[in-house]
mmCIF file of C-alpha atoms and ligand atoms in Angstrom:
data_model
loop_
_atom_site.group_PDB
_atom_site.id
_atom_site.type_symbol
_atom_site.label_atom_id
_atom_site.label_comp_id
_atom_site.label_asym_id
_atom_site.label_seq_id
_atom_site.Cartn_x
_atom_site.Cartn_y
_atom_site.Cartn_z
ATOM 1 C CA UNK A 1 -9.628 -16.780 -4.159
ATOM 2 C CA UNK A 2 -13.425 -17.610 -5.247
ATOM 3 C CA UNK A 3 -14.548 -19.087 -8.361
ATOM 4 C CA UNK A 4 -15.461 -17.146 -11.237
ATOM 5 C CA UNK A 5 -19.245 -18.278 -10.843
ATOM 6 C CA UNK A 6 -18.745 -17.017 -6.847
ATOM 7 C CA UNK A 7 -17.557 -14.057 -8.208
ATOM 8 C CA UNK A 8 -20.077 -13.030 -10.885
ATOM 9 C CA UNK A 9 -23.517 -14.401 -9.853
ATOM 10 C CA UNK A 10 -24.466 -11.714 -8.154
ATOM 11 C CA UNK A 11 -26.483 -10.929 -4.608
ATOM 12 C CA UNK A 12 -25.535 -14.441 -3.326
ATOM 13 C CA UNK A 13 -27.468 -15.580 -0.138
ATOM 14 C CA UNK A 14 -25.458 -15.363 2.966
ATOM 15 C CA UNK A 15 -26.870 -19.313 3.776
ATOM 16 C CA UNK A 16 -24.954 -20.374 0.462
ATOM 17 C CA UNK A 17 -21.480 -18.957 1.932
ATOM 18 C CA UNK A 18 -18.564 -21.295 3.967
ATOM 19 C CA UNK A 19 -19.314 -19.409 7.764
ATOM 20 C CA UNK A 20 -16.122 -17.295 7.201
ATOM 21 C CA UNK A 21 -17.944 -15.651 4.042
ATOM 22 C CA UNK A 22 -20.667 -15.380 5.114
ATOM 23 C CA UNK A 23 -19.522 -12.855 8.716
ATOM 24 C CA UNK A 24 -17.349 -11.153 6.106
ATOM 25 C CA UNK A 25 -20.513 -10.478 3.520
ATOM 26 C CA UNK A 26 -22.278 -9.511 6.667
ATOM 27 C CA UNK A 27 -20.055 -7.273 7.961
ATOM 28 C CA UNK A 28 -19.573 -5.496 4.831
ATOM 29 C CA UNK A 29 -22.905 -4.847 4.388
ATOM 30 C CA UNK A 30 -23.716 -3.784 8.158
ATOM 31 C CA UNK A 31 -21.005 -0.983 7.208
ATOM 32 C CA UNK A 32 -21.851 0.207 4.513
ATOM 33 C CA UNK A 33 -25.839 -0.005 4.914
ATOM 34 C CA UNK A 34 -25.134 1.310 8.446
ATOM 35 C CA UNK A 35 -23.381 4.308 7.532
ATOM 36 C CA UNK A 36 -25.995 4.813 5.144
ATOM 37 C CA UNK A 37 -28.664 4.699 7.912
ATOM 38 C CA UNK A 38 -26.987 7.093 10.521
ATOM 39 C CA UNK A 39 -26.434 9.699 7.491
ATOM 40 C CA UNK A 40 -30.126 9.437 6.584
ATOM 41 C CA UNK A 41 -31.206 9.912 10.269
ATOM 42 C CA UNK A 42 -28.795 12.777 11.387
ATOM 43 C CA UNK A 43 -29.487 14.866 7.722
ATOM 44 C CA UNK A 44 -32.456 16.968 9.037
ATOM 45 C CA UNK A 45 -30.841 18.149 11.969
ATOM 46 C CA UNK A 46 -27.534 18.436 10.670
ATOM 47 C CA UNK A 47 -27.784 22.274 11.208
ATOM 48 C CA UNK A 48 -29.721 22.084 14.962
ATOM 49 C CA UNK A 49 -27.966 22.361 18.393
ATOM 50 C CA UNK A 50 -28.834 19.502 20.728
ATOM 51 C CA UNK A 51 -31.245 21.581 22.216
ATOM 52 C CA UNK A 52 -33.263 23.051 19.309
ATOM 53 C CA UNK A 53 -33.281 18.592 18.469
ATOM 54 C CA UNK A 54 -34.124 17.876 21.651
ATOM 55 C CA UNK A 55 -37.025 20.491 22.005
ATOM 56 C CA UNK A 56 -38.761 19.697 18.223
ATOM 57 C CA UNK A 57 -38.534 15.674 19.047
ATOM 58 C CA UNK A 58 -38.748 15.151 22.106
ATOM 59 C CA UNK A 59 -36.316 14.429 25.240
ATOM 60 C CA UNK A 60 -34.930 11.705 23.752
ATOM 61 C CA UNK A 61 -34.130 13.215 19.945
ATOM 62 C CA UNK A 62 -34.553 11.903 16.862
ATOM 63 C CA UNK A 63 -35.365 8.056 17.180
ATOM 64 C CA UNK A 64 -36.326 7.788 13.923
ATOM 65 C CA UNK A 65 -36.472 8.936 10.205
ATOM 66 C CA UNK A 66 -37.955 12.971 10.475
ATOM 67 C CA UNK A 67 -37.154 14.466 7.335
ATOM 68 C CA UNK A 68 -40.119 12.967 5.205
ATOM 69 C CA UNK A 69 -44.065 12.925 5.678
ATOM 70 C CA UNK A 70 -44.073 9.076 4.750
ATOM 71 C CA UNK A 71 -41.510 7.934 7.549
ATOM 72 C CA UNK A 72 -38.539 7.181 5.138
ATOM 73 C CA UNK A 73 -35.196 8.746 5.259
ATOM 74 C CA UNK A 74 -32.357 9.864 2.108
ATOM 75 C CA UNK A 75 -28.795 9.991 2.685
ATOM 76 C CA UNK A 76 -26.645 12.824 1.837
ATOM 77 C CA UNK A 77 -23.113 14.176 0.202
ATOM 78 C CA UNK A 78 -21.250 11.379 3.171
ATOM 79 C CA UNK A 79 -23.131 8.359 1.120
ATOM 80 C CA UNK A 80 -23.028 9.137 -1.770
ATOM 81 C CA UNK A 81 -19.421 10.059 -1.765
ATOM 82 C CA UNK A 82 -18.751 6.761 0.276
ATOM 83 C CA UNK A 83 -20.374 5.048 -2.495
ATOM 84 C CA UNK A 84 -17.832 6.457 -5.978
ATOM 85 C CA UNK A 85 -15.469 6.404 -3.099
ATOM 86 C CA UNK A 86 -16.287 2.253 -3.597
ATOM 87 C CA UNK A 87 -16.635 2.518 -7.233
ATOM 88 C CA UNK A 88 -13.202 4.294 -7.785
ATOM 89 C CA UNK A 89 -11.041 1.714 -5.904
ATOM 90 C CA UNK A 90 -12.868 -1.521 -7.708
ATOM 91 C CA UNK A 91 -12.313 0.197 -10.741
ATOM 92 C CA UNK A 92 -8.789 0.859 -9.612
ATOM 93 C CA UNK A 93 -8.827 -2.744 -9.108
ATOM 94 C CA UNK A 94 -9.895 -3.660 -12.443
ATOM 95 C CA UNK A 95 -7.219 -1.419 -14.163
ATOM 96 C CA UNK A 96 -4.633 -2.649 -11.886
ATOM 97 C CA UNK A 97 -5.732 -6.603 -12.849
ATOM 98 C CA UNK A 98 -6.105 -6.086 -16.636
ATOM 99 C CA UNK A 99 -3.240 -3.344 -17.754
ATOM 100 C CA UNK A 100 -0.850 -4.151 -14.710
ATOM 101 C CA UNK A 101 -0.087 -0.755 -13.416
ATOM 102 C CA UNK A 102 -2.669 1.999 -11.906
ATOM 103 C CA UNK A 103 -2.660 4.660 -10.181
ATOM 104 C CA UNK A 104 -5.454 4.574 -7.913
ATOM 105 C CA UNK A 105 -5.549 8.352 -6.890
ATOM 106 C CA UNK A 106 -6.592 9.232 -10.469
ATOM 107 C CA UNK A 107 -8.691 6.664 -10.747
ATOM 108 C CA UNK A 108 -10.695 7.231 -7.341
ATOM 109 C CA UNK A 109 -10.241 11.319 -8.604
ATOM 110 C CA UNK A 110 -12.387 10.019 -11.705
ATOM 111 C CA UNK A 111 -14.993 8.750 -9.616
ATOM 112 C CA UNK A 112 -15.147 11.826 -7.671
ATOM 113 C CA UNK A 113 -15.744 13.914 -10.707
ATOM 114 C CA UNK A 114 -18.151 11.672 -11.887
ATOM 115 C CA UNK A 115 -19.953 12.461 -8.261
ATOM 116 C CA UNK A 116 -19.334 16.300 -8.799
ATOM 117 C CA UNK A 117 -21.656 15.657 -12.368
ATOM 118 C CA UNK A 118 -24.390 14.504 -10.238
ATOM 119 C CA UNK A 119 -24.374 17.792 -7.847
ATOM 120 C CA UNK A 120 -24.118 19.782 -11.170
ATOM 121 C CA UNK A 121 -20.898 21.700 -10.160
ATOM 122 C CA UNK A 122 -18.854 23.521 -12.940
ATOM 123 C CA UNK A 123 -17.271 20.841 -14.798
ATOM 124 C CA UNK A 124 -13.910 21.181 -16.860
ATOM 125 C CA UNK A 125 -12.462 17.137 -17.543
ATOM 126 C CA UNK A 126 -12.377 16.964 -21.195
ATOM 127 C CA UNK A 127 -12.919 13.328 -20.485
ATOM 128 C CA UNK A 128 -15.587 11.823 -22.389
ATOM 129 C CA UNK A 129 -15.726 8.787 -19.929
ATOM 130 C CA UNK A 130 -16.774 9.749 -16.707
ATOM 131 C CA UNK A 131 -20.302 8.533 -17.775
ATOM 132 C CA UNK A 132 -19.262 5.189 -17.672
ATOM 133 C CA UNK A 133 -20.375 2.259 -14.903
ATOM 134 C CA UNK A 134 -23.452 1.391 -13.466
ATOM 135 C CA UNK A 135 -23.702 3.923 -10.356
ATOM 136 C CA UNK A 136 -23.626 7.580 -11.886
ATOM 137 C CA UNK A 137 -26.791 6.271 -13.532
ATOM 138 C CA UNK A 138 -28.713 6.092 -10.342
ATOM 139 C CA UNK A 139 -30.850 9.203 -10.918
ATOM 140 C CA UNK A 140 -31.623 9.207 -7.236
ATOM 141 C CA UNK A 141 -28.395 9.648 -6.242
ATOM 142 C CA UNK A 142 -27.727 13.095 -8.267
ATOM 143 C CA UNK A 143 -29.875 15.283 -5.606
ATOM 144 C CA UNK A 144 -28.303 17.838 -3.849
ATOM 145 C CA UNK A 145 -28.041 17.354 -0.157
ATOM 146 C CA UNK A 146 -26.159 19.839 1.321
ATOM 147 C CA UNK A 147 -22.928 18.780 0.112
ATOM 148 C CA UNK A 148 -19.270 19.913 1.059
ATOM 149 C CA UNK A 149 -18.437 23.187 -0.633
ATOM 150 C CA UNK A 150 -14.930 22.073 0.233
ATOM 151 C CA UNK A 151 -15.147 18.914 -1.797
ATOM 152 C CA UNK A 152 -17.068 20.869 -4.477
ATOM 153 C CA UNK A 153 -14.695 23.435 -4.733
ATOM 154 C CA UNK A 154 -11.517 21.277 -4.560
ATOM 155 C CA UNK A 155 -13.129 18.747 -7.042
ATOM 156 C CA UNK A 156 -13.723 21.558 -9.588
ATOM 157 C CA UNK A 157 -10.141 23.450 -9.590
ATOM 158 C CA UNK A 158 -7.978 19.599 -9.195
ATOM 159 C CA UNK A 159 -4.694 19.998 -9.804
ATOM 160 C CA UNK A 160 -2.628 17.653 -11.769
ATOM 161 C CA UNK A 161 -0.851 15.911 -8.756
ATOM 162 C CA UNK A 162 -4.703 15.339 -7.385
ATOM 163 C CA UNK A 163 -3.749 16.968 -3.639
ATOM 164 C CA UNK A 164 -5.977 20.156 -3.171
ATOM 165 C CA UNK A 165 -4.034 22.895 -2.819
ATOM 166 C CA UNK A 166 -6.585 24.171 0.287
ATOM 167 C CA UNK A 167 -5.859 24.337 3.723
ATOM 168 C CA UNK A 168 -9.022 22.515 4.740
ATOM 169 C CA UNK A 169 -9.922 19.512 7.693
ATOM 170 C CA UNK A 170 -13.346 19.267 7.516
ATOM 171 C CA UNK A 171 -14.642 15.930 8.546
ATOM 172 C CA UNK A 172 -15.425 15.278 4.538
ATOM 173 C CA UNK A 173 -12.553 13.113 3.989
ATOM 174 C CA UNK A 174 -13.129 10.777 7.369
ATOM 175 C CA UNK A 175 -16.948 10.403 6.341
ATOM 176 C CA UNK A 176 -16.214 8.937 2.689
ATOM 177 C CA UNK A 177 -13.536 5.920 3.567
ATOM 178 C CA UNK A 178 -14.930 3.235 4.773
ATOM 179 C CA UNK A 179 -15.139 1.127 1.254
ATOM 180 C CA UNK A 180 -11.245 1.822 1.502
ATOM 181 C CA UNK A 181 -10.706 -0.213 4.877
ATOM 182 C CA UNK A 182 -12.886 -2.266 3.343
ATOM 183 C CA UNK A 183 -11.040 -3.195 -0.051
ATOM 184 C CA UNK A 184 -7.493 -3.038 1.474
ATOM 185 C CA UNK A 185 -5.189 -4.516 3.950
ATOM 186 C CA UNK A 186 -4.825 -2.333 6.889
ATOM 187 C CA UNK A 187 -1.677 -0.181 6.033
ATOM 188 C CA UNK A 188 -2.442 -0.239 2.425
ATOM 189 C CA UNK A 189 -5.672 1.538 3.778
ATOM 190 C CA UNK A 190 -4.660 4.056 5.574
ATOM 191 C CA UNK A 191 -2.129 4.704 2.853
ATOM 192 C CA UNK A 192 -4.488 5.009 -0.014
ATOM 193 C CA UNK A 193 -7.240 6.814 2.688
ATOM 194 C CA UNK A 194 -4.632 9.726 2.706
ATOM 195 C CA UNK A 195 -4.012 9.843 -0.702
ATOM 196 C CA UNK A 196 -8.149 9.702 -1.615
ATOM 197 C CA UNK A 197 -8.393 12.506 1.365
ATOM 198 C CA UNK A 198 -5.172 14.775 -0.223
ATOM 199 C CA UNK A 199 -7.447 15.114 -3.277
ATOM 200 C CA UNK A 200 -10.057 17.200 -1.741
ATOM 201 C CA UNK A 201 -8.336 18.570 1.554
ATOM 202 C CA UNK A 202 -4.945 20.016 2.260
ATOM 203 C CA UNK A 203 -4.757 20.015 5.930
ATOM 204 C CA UNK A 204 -2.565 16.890 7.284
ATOM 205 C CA UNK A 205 -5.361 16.449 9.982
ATOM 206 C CA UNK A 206 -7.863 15.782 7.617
ATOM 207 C CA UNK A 207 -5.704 13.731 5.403
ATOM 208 C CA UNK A 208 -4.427 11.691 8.221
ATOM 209 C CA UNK A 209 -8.047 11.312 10.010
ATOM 210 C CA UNK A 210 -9.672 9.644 6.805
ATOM 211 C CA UNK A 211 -6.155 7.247 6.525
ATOM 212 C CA UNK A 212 -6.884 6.195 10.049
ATOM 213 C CA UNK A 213 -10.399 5.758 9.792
ATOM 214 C CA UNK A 214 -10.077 3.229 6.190
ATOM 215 C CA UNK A 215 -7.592 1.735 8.805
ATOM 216 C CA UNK A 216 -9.671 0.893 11.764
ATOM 217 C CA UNK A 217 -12.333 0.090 8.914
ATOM 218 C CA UNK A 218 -9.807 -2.495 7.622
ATOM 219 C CA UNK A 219 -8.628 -3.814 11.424
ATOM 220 C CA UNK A 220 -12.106 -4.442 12.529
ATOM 221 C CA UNK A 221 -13.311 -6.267 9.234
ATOM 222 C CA UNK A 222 -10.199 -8.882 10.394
ATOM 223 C CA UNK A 223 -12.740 -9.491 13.288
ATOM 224 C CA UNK A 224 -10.045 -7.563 15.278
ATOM 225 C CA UNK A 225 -12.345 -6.077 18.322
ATOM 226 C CA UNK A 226 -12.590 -2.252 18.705
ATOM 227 C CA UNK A 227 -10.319 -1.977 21.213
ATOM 228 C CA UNK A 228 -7.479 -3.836 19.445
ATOM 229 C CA UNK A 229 -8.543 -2.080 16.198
ATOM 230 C CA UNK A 230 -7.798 1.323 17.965
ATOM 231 C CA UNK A 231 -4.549 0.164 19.660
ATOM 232 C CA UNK A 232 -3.004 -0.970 15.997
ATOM 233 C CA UNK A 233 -4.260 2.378 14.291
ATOM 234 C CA UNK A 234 -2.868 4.265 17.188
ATOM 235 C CA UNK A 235 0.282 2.580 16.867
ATOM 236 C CA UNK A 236 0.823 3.018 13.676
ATOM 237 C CA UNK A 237 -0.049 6.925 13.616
ATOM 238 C CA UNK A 238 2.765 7.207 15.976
ATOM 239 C CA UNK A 239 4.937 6.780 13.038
ATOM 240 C CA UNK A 240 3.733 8.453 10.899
ATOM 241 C CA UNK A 241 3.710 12.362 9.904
ATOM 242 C CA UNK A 242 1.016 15.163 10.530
ATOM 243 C CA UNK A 243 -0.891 12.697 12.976
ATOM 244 C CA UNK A 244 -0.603 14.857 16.194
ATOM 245 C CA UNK A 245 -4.484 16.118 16.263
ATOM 246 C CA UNK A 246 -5.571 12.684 15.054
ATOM 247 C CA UNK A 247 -3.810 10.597 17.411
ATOM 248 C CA UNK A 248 -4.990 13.076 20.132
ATOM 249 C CA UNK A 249 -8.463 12.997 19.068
ATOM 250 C CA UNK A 250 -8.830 9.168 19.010
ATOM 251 C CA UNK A 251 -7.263 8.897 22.568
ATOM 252 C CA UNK A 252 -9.731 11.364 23.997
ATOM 253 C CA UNK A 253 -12.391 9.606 22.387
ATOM 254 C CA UNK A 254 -12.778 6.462 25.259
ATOM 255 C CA UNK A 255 -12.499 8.603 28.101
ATOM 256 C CA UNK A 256 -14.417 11.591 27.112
ATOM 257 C CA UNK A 257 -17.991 11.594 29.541
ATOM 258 C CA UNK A 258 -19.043 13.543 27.098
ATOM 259 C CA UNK A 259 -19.815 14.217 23.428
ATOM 260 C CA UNK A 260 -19.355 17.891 23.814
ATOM 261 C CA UNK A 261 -15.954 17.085 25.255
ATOM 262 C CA UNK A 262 -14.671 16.246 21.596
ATOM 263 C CA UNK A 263 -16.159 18.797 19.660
ATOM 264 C CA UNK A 264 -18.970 19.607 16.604
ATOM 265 C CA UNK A 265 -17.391 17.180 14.209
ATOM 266 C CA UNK A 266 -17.413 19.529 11.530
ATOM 267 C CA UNK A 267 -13.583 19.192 11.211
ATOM 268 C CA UNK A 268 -11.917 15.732 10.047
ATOM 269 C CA UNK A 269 -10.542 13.975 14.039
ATOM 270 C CA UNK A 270 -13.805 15.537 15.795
ATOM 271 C CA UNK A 271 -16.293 13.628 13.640
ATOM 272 C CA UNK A 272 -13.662 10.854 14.107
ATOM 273 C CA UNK A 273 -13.295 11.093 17.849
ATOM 274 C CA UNK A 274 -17.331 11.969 18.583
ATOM 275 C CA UNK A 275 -17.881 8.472 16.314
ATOM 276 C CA UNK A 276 -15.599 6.175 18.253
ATOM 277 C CA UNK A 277 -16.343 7.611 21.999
ATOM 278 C CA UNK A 278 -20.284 6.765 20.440
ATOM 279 C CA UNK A 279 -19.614 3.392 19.138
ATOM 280 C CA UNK A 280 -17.290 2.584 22.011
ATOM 281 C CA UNK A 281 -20.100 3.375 24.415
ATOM 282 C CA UNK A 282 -22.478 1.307 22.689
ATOM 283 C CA UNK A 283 -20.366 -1.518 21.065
ATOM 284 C CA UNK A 284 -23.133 -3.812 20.637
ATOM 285 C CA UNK A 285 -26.107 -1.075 20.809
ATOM 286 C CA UNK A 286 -25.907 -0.498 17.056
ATOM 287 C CA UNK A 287 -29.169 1.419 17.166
ATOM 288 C CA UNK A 288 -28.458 3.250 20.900
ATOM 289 C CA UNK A 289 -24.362 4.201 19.640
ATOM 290 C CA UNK A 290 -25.628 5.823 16.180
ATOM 291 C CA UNK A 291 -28.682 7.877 17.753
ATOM 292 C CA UNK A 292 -25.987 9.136 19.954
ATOM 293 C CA UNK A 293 -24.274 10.127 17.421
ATOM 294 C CA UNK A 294 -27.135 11.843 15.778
ATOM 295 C CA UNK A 295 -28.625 14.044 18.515
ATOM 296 C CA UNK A 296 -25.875 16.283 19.353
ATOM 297 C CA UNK A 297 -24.551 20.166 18.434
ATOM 298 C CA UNK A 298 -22.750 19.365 15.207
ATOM 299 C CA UNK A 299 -22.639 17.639 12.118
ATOM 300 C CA UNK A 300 -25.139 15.191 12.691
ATOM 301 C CA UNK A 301 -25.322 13.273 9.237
ATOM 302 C CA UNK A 302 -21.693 12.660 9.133
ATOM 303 C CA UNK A 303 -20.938 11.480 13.078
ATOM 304 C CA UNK A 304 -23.922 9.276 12.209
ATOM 305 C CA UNK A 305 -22.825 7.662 8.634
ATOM 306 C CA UNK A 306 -19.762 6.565 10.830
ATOM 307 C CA UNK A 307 -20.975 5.535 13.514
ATOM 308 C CA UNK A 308 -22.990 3.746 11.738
ATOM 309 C CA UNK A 309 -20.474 2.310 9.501
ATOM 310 C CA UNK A 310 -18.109 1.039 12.377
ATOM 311 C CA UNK A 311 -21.113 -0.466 14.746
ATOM 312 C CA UNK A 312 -22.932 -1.873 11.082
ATOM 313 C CA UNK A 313 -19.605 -3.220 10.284
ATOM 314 C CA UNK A 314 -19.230 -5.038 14.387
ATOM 315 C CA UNK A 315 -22.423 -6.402 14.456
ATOM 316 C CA UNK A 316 -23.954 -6.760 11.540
ATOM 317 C CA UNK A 317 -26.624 -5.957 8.996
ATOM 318 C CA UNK A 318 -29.693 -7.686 11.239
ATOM 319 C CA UNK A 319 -28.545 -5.047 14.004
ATOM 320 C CA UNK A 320 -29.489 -2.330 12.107
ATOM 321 C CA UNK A 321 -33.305 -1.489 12.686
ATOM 322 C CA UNK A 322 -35.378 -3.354 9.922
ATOM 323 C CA UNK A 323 -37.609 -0.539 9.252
ATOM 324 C CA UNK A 324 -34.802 2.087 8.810
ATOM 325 C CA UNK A 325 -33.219 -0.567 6.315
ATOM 326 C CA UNK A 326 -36.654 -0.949 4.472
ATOM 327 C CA UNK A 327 -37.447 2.822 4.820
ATOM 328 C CA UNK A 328 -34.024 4.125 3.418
ATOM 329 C CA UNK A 329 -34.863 5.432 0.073
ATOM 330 C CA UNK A 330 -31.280 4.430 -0.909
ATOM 331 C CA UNK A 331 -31.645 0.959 0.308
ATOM 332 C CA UNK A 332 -31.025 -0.565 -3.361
ATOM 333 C CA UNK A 333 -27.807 1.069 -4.162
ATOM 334 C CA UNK A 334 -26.381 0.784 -0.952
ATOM 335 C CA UNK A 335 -27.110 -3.332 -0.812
ATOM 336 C CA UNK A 336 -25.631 -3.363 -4.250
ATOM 337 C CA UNK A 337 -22.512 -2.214 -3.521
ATOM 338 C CA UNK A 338 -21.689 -3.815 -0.139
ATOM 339 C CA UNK A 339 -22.545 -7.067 -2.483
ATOM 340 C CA UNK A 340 -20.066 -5.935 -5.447
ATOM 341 C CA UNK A 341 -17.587 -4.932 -2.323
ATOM 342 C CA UNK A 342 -17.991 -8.418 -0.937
ATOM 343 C CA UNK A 343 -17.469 -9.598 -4.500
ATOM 344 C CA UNK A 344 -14.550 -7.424 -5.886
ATOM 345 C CA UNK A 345 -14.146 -9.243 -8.699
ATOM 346 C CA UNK A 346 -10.380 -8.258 -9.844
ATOM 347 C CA UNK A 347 -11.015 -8.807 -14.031
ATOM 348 C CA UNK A 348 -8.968 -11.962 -14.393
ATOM 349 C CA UNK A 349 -8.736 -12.298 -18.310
ATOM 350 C CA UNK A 350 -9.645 -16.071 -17.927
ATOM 351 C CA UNK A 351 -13.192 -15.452 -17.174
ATOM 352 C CA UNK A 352 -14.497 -13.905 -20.618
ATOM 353 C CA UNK A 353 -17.629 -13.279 -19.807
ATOM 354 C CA UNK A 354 -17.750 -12.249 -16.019
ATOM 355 C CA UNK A 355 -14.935 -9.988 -16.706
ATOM 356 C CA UNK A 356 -16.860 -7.964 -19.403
ATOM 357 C CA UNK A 357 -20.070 -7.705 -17.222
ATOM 358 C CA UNK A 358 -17.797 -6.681 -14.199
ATOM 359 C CA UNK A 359 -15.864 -4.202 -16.873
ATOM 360 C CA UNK A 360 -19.526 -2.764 -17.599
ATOM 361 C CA UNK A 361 -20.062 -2.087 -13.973
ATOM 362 C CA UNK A 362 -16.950 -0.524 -13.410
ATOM 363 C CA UNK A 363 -14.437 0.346 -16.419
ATOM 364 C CA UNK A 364 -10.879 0.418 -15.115
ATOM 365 C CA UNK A 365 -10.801 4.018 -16.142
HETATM 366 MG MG1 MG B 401 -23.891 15.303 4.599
#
């Protein structure tokens, strides 16, 4: 356990951390900043085949940010989601630390409806709270960027068990979970990763793909290499239920020549499968594995936020180009919360005042 002044001081250097720290707080924010990057670059040609990319940039693709006349690039509905994905589980955290009991599902559901506020959908919770924590202030974050009309849709009729009663795997569930495998121990990930994907989509692929990816999330941040990672996830689906497409799709994913091979990665274990045959291929290429990911026929922004969160999470922050970093117009938020991730300050009582400036951030509600 840290201190309370480790805890609470905020945006620590890395050079002030014991060496074990100090990989973790790197790691963290490789993933999360990472993901953040591929989503940025693959947005404007989410909707292009590889050959409409190819043709308006060039043989090799996109290398770089496209979408804006000054060079920088925005993430989309896969960020920002991964980010109250973050906010809901420390706040679950919190709640869990100060009342002793939570349900995390309702409490990561909260977060999600506070994310449905910033994309304006129809909004029923008679809850007067949702405005509450640091993030759903971020007035950049409430643009519009092509988000899922699954998640919209599920997020505005929840029922009260939180599962969606929809019969949906689109890759929407996979694309948010990283901060999951990074909070949690691996089978408490994958655990919680199905529950968080159940709110929004019904189909057991979908649930089971974003449970396995918080898991290989959580395996690789325990410096566990790739292929290890994959072996225990593997493994482990084997036992459990409603894992036949996603087991299938991550053994496909190493031997595949091919991105093609696997798919569009519009549904939940192709965006999974196309993301580990690209990171696989270019374990310590961070920038090589996520333009891979990028410049094919399918759902660009999403096979490239995780991508980019599993080779950002391998190799670290400094792999990721310094100029996307510094161009990503989302660059602040992101940082913050790979710090507060790093940080996950659980509320201990004893620490009066760190535990009401962590409450602030994010209310246990
Ligand atoms: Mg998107």
């Amino acid at each position: 356990m840290k201190s309370s002044s480790e805890n609470c001081d905020g945006n620590r250097k890395k050079s002030d951390l014991p060496p074990s720290d100090s990989r973790r707080l790197d790691a963290i924010r490789g993933c999360l900043i990472g993901g953040a990057v591929g989503d940025a670059l693959g947005a404007p040609v989410e909707f292009l085949n590889r050959d409409a990319i190819l043709r308006n940039y060039g043989g090799d693709g996109v290398t770089g940010y496209v979408e804006f006349g000054d060079g920088t690039g925005a993430v989309t509905d896969d960020t920002q989601m991964t980010l109250f994905t973050a906010e809901g589980l420390l706040r679950a955290i919190v709640r869990l630390n100060g009342r002793g009991i939570c349900d995390p599902v309702a409490v990561v559901k909260n977060a999600y409806q506070r994310w449905l506020k910033t994309q304006d959908g129809m909004f029923f919770s008679d809850q007067a709270d949702l405005d509450t924590g640091w993030l759903i202030r971020e007035k950049q974050l409430h643009r519009r960027r092509a988000p899922g009309m699954t998640c919209i849709h599920a997020l505005e009729n929840i029922p009260c068990d939180c599962r969606a009663r929809n019969n949906s795997k689109g890759c929407g569930t996979v694309m948010r979970m990283a901060p999951v495998g990074i909070l949690l121990h691996p089978e408490e990930a994958y655990e919680n990763g199905c529950k968080f994907s159940a709110i929004t989509h019904g189909h057991p692929t979908g649930i089971t793909a974003g449970g396995a990816f918080a898991m290989l999330i959580a395996y690789l941040l325990e410096e566990k290499d790739l292929e290890e990672s994959l072996a225990l996830v593997e493994k482990h689906l084997q036992t459990q239920d409603g894992t036949a497409e996603t087991l299938a799709a991550l053994q496909t994913a190493r031997t595949a020549r091919t991105v093609a091979e696997l798919g569009e990665g519009w549904v939940a274990e192709e965006a999974l499968a196309i993301s580990v045959h690209c990171a696989w291929n270019h374990q310590r290429e961070f920038e090589k594995g996520v333009l891979a990911a990028v410049n094919i026929t399918g759902d660009s922004d999403s096979t490239g936020a995780i991508t980019g969160n599993i080779l950002g999470l391998i190799n670290g922050e400094e792999a990721i180009p310094e100029s996307w970093r510094r161009n990503l117009q989302e660059y602040g938020i992101v940082s913050r919360m790979a710090d507060d991730l790093f940080q996950r300050f659980d509320g201990d009582p004893r620490y009066g005042d760190a535990t009401r400036e962590w409450w602030e951030k994010y209310p246990g509600i």
